[in-house]
Coordinates of N, CA and C in Angstrom, one line a residue:
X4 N 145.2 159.9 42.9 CA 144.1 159.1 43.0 C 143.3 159.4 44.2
X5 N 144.0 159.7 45.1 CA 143.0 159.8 46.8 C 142.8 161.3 46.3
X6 N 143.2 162.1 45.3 CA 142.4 163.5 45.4 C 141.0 163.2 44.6
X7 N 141.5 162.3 44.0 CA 140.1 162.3 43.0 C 138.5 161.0 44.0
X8 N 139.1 160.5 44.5 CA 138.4 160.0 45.7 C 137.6 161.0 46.5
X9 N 138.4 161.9 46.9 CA 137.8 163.3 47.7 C 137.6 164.1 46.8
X10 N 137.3 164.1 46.0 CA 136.6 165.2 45.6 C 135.1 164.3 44.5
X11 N 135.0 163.2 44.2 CA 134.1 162.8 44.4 C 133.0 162.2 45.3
X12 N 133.4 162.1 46.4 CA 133.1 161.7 47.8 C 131.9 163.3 47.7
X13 N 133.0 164.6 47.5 CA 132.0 165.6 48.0 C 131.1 165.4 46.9
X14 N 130.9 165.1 46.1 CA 130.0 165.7 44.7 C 129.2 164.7 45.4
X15 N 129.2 163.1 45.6 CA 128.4 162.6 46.1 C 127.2 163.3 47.1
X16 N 128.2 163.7 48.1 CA 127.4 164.5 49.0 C 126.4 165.5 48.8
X17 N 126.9 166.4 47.6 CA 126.3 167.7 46.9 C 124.9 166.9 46.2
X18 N 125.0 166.1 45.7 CA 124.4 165.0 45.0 C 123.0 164.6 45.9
X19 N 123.5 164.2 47.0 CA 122.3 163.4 48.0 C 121.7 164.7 48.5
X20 N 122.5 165.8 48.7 CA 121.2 167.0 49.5 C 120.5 167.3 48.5
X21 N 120.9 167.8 47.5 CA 120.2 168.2 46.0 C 118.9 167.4 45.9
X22 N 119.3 166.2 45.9 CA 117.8 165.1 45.4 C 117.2 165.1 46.4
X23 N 117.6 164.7 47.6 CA 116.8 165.1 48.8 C 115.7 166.4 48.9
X24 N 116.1 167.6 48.6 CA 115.3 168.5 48.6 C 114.3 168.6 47.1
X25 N 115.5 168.3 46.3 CA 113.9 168.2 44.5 C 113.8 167.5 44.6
X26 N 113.7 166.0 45.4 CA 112.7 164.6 45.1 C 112.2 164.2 43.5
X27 N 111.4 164.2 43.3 CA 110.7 163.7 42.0 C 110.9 164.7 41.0
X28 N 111.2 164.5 40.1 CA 111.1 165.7 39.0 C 109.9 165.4 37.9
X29 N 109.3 166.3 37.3 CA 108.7 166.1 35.9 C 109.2 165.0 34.9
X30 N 108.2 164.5 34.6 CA 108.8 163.3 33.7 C 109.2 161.8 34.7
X31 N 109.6 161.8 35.4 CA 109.7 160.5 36.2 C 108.1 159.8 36.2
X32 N 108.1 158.7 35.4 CA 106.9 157.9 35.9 C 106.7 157.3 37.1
X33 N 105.8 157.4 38.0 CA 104.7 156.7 39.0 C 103.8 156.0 38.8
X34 N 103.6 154.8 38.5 CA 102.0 154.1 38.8 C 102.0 153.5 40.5
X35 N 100.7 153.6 40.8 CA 100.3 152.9 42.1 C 99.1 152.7 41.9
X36 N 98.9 151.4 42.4 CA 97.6 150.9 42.5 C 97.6 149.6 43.7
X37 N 96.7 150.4 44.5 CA 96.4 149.5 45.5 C 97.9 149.3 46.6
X38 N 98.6 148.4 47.2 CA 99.4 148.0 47.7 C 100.8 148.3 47.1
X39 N 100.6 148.8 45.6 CA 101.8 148.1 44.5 C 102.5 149.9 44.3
X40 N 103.4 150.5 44.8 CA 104.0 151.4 43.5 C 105.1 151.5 43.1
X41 N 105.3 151.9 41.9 CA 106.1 151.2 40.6 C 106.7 153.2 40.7
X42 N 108.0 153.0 40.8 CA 108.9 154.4 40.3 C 109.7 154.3 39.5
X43 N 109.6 154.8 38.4 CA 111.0 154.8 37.0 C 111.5 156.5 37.3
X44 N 112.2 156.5 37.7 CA 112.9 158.2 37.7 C 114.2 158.3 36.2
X45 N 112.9 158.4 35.2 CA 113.4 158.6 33.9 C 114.6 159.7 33.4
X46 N 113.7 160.9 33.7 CA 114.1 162.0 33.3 C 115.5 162.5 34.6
X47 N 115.2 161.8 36.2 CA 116.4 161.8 36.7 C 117.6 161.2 36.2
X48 N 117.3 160.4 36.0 CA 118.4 159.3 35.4 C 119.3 159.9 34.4
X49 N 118.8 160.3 33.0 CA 119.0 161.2 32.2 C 120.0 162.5 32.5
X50 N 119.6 162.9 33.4 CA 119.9 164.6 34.1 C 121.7 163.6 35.0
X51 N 120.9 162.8 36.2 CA 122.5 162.7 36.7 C 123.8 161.8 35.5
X52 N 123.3 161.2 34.4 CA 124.1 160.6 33.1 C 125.1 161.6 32.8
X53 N 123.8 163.1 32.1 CA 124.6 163.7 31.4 C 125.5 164.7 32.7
X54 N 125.4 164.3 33.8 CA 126.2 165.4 34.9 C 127.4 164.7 34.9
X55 N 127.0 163.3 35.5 CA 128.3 162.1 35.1 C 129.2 161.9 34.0
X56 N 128.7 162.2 33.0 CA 129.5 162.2 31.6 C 130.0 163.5 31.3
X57 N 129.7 165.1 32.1 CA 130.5 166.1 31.8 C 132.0 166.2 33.0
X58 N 131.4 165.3 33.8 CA 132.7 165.6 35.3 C 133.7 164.6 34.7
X59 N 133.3 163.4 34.0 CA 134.6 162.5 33.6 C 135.2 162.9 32.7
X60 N 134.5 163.7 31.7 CA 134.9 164.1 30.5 C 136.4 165.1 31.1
X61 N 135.6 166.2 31.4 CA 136.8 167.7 32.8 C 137.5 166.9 33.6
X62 N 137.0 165.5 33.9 CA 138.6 165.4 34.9 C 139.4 164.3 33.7
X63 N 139.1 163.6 32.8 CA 139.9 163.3 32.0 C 140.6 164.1 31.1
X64 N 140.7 165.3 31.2 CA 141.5 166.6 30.2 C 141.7 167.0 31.1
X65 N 141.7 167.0 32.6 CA 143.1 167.5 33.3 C 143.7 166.4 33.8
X66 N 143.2 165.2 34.3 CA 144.5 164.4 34.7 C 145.5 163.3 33.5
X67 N 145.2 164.2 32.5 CA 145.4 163.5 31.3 C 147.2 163.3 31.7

């Protein structure tokens, strides 16, 4: 269990420099108007799901 802790700890990390440097991708809606802006990061959302649902998948068929 504490390997699987550390070794998501790093992906986290891999994770936050990644977005950090691509910020916004295509497809993410923005409105702003005046004082107000509104961010749905759609198509990110989508993108980190299907990353999340292939690493559980691989670590559920080996720590099976």
């Amino acid at each position: 269990m504490g390997k699987l802790f550390i070794i998501l700890g790093i992906l986290f990390i891999i994770i936050g420099f990644i977005w950090t440097f691509i910020g916004k991708l295509p497809g993410d809606i923005t409105f702003k108007k005046g004082n107000f802006t509104f961010y749905f990061p759609i198509v990110t959302s989508i993108i980190v799901s299907i990353i999340f649902s292939l690493l559980f998948f691989i670590f559920g068929r080996f720590f099976r």
